[in-house]
PDB file of C-alpha atoms in Angstrom:
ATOM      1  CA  UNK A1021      -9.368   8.726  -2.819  1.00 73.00           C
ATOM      2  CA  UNK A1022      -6.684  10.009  -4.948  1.00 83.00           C
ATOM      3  CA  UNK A1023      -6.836  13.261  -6.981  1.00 91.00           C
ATOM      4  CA  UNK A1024      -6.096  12.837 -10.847  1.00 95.00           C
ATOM      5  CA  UNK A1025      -5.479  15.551 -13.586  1.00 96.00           C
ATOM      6  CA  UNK A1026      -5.201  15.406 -16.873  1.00 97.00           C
ATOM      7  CA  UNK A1027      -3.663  17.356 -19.453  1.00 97.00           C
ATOM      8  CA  UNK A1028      -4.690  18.634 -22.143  1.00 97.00           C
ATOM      9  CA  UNK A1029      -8.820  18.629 -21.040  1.00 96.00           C
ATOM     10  CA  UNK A1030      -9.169  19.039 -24.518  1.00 97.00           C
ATOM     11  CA  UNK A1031      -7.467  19.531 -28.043  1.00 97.00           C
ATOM     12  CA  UNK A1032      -8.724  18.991 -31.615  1.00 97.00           C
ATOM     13  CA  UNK A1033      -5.735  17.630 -33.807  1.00 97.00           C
ATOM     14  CA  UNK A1034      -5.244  17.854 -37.296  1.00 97.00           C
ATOM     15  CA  UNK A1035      -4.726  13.922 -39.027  1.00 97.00           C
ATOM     16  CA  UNK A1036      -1.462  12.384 -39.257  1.00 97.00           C
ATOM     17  CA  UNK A1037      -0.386  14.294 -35.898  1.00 97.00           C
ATOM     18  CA  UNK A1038       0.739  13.349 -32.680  1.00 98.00           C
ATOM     19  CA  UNK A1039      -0.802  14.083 -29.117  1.00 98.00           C
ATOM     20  CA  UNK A1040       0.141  13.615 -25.752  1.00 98.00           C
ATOM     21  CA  UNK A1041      -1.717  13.369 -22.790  1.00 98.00           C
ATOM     22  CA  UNK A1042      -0.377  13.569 -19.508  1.00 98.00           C
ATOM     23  CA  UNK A1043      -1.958  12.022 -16.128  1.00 97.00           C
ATOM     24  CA  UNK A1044      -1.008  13.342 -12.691  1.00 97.00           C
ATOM     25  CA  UNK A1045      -1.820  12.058  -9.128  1.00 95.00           C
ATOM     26  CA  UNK A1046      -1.601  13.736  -5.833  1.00 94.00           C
ATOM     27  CA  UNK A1047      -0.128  10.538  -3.927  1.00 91.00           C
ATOM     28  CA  UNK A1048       1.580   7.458  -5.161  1.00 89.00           C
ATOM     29  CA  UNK A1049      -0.185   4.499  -6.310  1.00 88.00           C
ATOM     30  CA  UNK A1050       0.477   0.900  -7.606  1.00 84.00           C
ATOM     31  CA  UNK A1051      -0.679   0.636 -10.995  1.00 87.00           C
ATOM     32  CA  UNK A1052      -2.109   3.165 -13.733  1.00 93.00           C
ATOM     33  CA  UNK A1053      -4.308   1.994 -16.488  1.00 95.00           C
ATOM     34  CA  UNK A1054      -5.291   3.994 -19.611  1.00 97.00           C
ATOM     35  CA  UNK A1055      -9.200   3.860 -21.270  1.00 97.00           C
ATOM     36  CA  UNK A1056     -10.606   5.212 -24.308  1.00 96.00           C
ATOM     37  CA  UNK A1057     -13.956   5.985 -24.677  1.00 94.00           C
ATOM     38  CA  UNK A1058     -15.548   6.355 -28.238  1.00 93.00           C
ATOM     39  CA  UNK A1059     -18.612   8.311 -29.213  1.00 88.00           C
ATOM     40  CA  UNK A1060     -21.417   6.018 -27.481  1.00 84.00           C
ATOM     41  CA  UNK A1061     -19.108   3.320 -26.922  1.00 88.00           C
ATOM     42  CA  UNK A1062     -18.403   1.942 -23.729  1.00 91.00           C
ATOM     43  CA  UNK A1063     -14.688   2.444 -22.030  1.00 94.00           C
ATOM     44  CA  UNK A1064     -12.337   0.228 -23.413  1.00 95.00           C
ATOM     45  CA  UNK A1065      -8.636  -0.358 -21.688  1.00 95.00           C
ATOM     46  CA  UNK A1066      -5.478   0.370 -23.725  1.00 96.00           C
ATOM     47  CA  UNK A1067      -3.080  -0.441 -21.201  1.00 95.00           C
ATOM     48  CA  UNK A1068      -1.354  -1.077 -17.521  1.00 93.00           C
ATOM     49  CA  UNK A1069       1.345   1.710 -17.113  1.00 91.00           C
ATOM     50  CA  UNK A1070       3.593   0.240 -14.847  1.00 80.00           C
ATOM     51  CA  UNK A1071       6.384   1.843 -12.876  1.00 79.00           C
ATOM     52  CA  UNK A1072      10.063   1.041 -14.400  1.00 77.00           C
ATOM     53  CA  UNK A1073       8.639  -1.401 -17.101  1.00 77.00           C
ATOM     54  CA  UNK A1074       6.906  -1.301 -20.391  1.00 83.00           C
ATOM     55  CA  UNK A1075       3.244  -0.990 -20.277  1.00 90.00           C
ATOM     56  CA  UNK A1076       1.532  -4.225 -20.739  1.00 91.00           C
ATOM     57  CA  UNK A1077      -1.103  -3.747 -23.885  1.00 94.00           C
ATOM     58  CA  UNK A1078      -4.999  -5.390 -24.948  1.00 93.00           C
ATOM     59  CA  UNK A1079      -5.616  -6.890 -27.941  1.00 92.00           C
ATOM     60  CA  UNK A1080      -6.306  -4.389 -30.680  1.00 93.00           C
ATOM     61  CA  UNK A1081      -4.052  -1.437 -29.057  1.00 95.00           C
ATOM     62  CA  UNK A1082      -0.108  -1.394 -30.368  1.00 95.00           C
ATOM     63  CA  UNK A1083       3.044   0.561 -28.913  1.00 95.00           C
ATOM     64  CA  UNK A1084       3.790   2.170 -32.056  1.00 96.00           C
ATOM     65  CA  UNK A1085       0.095   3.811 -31.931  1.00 97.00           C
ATOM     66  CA  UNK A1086      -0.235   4.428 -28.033  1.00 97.00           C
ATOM     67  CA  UNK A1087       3.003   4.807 -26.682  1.00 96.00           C
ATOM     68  CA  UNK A1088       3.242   4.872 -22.467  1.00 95.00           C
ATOM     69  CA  UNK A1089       5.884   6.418 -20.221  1.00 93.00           C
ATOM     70  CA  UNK A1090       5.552   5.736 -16.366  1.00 93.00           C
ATOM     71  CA  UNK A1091       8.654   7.510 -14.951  1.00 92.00           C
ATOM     72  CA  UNK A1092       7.348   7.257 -11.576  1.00 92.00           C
ATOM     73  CA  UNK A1093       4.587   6.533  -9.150  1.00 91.00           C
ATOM     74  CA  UNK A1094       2.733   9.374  -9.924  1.00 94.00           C
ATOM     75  CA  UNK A1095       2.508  10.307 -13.354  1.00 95.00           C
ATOM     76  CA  UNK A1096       2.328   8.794 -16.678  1.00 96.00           C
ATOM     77  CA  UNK A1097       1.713   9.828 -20.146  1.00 96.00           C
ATOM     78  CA  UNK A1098      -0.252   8.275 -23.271  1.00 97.00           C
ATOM     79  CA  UNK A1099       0.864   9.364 -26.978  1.00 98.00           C
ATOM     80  CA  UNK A1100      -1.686   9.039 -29.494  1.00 98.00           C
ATOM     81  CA  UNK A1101       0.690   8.686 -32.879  1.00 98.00           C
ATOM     82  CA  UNK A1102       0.294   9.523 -36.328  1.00 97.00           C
ATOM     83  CA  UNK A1103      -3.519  10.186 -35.595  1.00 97.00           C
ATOM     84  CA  UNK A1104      -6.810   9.696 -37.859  1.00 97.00           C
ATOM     85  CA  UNK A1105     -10.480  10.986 -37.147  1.00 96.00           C
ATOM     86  CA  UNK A1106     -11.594   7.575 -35.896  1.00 95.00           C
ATOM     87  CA  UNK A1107      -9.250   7.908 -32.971  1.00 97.00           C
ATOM     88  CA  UNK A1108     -11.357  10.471 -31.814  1.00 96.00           C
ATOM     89  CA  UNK A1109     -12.446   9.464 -28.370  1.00 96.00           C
ATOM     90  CA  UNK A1110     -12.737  10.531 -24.851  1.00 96.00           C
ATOM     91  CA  UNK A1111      -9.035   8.952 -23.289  1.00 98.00           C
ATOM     92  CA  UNK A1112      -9.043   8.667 -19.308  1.00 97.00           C
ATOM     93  CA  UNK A1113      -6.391   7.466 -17.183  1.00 97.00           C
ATOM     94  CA  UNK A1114      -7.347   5.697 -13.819  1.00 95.00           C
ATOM     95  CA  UNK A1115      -5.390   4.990 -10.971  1.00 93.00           C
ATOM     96  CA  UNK A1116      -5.485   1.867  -8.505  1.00 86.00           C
ATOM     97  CA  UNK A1117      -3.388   0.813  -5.316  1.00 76.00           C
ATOM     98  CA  UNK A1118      -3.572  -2.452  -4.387  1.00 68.00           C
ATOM     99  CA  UNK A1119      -2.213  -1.925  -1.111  1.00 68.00           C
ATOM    100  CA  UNK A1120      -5.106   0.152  -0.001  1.00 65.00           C
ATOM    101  CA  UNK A1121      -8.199  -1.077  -1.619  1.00 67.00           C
ATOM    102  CA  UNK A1122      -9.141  -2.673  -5.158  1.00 74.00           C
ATOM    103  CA  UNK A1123     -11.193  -0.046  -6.983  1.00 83.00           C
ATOM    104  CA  UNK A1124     -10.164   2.432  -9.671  1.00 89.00           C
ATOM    105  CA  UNK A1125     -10.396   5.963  -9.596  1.00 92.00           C
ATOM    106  CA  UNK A1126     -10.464   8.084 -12.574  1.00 95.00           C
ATOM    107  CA  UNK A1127      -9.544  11.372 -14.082  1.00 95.00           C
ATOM    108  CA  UNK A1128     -11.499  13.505 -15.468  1.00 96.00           C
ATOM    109  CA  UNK A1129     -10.724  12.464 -19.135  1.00 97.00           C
ATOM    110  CA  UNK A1130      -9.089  14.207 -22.535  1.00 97.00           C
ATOM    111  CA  UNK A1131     -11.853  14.599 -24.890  1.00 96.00           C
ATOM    112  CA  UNK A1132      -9.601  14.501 -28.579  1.00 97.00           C
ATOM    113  CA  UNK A1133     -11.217  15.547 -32.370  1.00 97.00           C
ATOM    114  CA  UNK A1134      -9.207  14.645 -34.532  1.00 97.00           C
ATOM    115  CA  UNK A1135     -10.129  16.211 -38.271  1.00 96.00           C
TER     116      UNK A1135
ATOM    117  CA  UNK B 117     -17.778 -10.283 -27.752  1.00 71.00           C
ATOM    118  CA  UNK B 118     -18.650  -7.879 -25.178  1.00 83.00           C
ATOM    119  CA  UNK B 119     -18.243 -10.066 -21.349  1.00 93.00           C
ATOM    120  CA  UNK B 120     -19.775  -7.217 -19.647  1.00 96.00           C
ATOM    121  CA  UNK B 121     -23.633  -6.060 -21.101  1.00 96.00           C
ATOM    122  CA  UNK B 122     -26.158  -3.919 -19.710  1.00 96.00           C
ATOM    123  CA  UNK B 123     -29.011  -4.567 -22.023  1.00 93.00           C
ATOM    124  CA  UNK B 124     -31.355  -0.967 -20.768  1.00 95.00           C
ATOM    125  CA  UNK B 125     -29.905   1.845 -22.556  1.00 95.00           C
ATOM    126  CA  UNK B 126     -31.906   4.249 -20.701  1.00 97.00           C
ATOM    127  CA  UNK B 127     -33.942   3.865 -17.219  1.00 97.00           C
ATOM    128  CA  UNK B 128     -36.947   6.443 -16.383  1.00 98.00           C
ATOM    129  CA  UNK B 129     -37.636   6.862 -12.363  1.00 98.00           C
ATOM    130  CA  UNK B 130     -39.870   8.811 -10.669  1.00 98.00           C
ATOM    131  CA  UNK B 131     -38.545  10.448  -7.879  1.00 97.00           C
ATOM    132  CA  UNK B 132     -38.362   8.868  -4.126  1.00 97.00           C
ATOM    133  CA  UNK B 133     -38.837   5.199  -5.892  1.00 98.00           C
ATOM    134  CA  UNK B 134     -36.296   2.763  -6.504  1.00 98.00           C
ATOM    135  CA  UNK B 135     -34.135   2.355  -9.119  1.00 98.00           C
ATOM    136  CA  UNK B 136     -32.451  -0.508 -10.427  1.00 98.00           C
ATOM    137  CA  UNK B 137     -29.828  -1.684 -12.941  1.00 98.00           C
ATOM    138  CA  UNK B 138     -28.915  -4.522 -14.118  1.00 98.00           C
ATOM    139  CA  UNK B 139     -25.418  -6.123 -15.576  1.00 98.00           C
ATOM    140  CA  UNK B 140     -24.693  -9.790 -16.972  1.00 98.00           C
ATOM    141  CA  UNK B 141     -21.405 -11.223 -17.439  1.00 97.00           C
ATOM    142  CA  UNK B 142     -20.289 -13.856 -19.223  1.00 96.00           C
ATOM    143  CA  UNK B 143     -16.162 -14.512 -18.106  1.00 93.00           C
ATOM    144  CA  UNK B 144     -16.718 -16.518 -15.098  1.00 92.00           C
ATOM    145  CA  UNK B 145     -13.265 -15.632 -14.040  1.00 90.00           C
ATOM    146  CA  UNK B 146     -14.356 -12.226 -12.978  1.00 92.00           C
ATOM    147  CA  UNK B 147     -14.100 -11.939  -9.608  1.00 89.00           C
ATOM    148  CA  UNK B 148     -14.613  -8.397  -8.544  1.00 91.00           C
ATOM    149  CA  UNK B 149     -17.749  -5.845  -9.728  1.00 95.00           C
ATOM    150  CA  UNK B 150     -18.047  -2.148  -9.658  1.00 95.00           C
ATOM    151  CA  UNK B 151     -20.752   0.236 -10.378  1.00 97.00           C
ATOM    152  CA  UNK B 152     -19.596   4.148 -11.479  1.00 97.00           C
ATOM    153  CA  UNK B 153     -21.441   7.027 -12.315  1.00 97.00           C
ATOM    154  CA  UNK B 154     -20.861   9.690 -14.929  1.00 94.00           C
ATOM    155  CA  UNK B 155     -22.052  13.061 -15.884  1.00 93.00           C
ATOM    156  CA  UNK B 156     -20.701  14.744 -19.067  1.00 87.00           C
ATOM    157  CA  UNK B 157     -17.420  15.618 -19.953  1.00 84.00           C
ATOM    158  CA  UNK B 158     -16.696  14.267 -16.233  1.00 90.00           C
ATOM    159  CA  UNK B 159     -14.815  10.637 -15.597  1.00 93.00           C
ATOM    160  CA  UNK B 160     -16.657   8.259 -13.941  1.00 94.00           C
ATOM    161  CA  UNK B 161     -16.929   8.612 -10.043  1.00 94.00           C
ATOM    162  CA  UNK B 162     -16.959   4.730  -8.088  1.00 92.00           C
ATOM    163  CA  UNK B 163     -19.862   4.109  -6.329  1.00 95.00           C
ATOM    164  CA  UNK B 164     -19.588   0.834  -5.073  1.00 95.00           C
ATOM    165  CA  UNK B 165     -18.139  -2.571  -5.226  1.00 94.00           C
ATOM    166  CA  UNK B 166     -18.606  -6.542  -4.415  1.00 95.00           C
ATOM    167  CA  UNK B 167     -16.362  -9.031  -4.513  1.00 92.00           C
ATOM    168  CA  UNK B 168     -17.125 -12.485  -5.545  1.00 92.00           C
ATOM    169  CA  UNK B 169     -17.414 -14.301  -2.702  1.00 93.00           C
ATOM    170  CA  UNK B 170     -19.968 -12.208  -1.420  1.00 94.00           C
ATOM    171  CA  UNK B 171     -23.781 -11.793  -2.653  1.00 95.00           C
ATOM    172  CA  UNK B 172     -24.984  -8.303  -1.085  1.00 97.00           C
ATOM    173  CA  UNK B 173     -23.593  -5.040  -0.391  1.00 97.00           C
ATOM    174  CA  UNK B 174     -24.722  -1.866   0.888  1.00 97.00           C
ATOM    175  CA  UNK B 175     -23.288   1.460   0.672  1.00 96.00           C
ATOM    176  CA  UNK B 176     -25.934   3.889   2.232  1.00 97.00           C
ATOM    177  CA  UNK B 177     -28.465   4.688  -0.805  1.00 98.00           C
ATOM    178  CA  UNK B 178     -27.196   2.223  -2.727  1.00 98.00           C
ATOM    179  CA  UNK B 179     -26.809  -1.645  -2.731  1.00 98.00           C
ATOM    180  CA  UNK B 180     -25.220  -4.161  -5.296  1.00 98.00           C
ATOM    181  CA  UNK B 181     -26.746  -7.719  -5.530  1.00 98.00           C
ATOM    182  CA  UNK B 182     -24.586 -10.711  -7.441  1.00 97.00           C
ATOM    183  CA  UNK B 183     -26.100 -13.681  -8.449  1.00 97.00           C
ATOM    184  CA  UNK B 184     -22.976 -15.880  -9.598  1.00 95.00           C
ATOM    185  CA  UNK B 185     -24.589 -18.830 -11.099  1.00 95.00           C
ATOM    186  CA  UNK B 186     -26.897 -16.364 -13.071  1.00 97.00           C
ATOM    187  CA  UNK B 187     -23.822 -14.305 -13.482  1.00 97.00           C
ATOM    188  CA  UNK B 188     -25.910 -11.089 -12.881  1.00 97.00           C
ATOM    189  CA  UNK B 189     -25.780  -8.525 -10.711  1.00 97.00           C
ATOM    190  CA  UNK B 190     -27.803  -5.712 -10.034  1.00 98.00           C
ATOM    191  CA  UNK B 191     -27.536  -1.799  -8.742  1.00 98.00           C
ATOM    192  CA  UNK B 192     -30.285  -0.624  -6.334  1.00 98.00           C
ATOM    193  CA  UNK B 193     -30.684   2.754  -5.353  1.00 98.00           C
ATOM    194  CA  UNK B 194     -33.375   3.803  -3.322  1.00 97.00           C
ATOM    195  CA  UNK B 195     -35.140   6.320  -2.808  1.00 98.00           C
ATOM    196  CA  UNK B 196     -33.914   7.333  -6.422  1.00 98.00           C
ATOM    197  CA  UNK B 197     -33.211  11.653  -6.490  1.00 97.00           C
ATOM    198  CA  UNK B 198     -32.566  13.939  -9.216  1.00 96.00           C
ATOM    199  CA  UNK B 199     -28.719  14.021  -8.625  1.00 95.00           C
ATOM    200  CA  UNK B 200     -28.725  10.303  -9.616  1.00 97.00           C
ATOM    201  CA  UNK B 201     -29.452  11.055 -13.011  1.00 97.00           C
ATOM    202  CA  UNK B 202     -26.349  10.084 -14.968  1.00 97.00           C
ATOM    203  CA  UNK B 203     -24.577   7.046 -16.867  1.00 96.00           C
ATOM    204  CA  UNK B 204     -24.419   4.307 -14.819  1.00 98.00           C
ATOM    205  CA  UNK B 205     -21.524   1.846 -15.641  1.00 97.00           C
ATOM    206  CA  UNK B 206     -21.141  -1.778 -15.014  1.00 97.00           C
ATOM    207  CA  UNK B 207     -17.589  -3.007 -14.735  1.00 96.00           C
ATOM    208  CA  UNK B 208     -15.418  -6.068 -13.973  1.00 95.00           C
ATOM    209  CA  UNK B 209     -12.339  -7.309 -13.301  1.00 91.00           C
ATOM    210  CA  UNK B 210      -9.841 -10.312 -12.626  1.00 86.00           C
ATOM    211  CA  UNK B 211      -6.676 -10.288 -10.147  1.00 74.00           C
ATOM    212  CA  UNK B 212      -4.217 -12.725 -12.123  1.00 65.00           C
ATOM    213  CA  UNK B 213      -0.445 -13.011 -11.421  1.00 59.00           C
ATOM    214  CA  UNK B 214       1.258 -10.186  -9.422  1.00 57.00           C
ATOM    215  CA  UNK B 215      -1.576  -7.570  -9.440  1.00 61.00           C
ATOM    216  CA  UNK B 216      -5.016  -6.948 -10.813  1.00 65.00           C
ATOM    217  CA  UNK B 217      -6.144  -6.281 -14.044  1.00 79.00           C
ATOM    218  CA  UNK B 218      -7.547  -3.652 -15.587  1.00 88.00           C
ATOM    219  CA  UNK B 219     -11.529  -3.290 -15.815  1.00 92.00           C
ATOM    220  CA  UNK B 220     -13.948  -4.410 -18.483  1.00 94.00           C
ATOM    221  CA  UNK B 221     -16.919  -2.050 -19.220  1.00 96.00           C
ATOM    222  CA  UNK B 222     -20.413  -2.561 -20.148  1.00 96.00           C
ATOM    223  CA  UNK B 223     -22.561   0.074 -22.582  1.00 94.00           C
ATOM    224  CA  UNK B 224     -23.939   1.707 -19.773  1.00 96.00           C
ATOM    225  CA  UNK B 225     -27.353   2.828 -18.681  1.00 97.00           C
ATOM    226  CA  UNK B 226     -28.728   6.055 -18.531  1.00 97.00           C
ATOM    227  CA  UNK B 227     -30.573   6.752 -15.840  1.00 98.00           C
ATOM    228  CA  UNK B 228     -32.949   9.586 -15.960  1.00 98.00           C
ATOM    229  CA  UNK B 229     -34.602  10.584 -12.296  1.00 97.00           C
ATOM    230  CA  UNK B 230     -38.119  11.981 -13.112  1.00 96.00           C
ATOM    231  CA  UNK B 231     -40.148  14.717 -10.137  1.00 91.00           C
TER     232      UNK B 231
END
């Protein structure tokens, strides 16, 4: 399976900040997702990062609030904007070929305080 | 609405016995399951997958059963060891247009492997 980092592991952010998080994978792959997990909440998706297009967002989640880059086929960033203390959250990105096989794979997550 | 629910919280197994977890769904245009497994400040690692149109499958320790009309499925690992303790996550998923969508979570269940 694929390798995925993510930067920053961690970060505590003051409120009305900005953060970016950046996801990087060892081989190409179809489609990147991003998932945020709040305290003892399950993981919720944001968004599909796709390659050369806008990212394709769930209900509840906004492009002014969680911008997404996905310059190529293996990396892709998520921008947590003008941030408050109830986006604090664990934020994972996940990667998925479809050419291969159909299951995820995940990083190893950005756990973000915001005060 | 959650469409993905794992009603045990927690799960307490003796060591060497079987273990098993349960998931109901309620989108019946899911057509792909996935268990994962996560330990702290880790993201979750896939175990092991079934796809719709089958009702069984086995993955050395550990087996996933789907029941479509019930729309439940269930995670078996036997014999249960201490490594297994972590959060175990149900998960599902739809392929619509040009590629698949992302994953819907349940709560998760923590599974606690007793000597």
């Amino acid at each position: 399976s694929a390798v995925i980092s993510q930067k920053p592991s961690r970060d505590i952010c003051q409120r009305g900040t900005s953060l970016t998080i950046q996801c990087q994978v060892d081989s190409q792959v179809t489609m990147m997702f991003w998932y945020r997990q709040q305290p003892g909440q399950s993981l919720t998706l944001i968004a599909t990062a796709n390659q050369g297009s806008e990212a394709t967002y769930e209900s509840g989640f906004v492009i002014d609030k969680f911008p997404i880059s996905r310059p190529n086929l293996t990396f892709s960033t998520l921008t947590v904007s003008n941030m408050s203390p109830e986006d604090s959250s664990i934020y994972l990105c996940s990667v998925e070929d479809l050419l291969v096989r159909h299951e995820q794979f995940f990083g190893p997550g950005t756990r973000l305080t915001v005060l | 609405d959650q469409q993905v629910k794992q009603n045990s919280p927690s799960l307490s197994v003796q060591e060497g016995r079987i273990s098993i977890l349960n998931c109901d769904y309620t989108n019946s245009m899911f057509d792909y399951f996935l268990w994962y497994k996560k330990y702290p400040a880790e993201g979750p690692t896939f175990l092991i997958s079934i796809s719709s149109i089958k009702d069984k499958n086995e993955d050395g320790r550990f087996t996933v059963f789907l029941n479509k009309s019930a729309k439940h499925l269930s995670l078996h690992i036997v014999p249960s060891q201490p490594g297994d303790s972590a959060v175990y996550f149900c998960a599902a998923r739809t392929f619509s247009g040009g590629g698949a969508d992302g994953l819907t979570f349940g709560k998760g269940t923590h599974l606690i492997i007793q000597p």
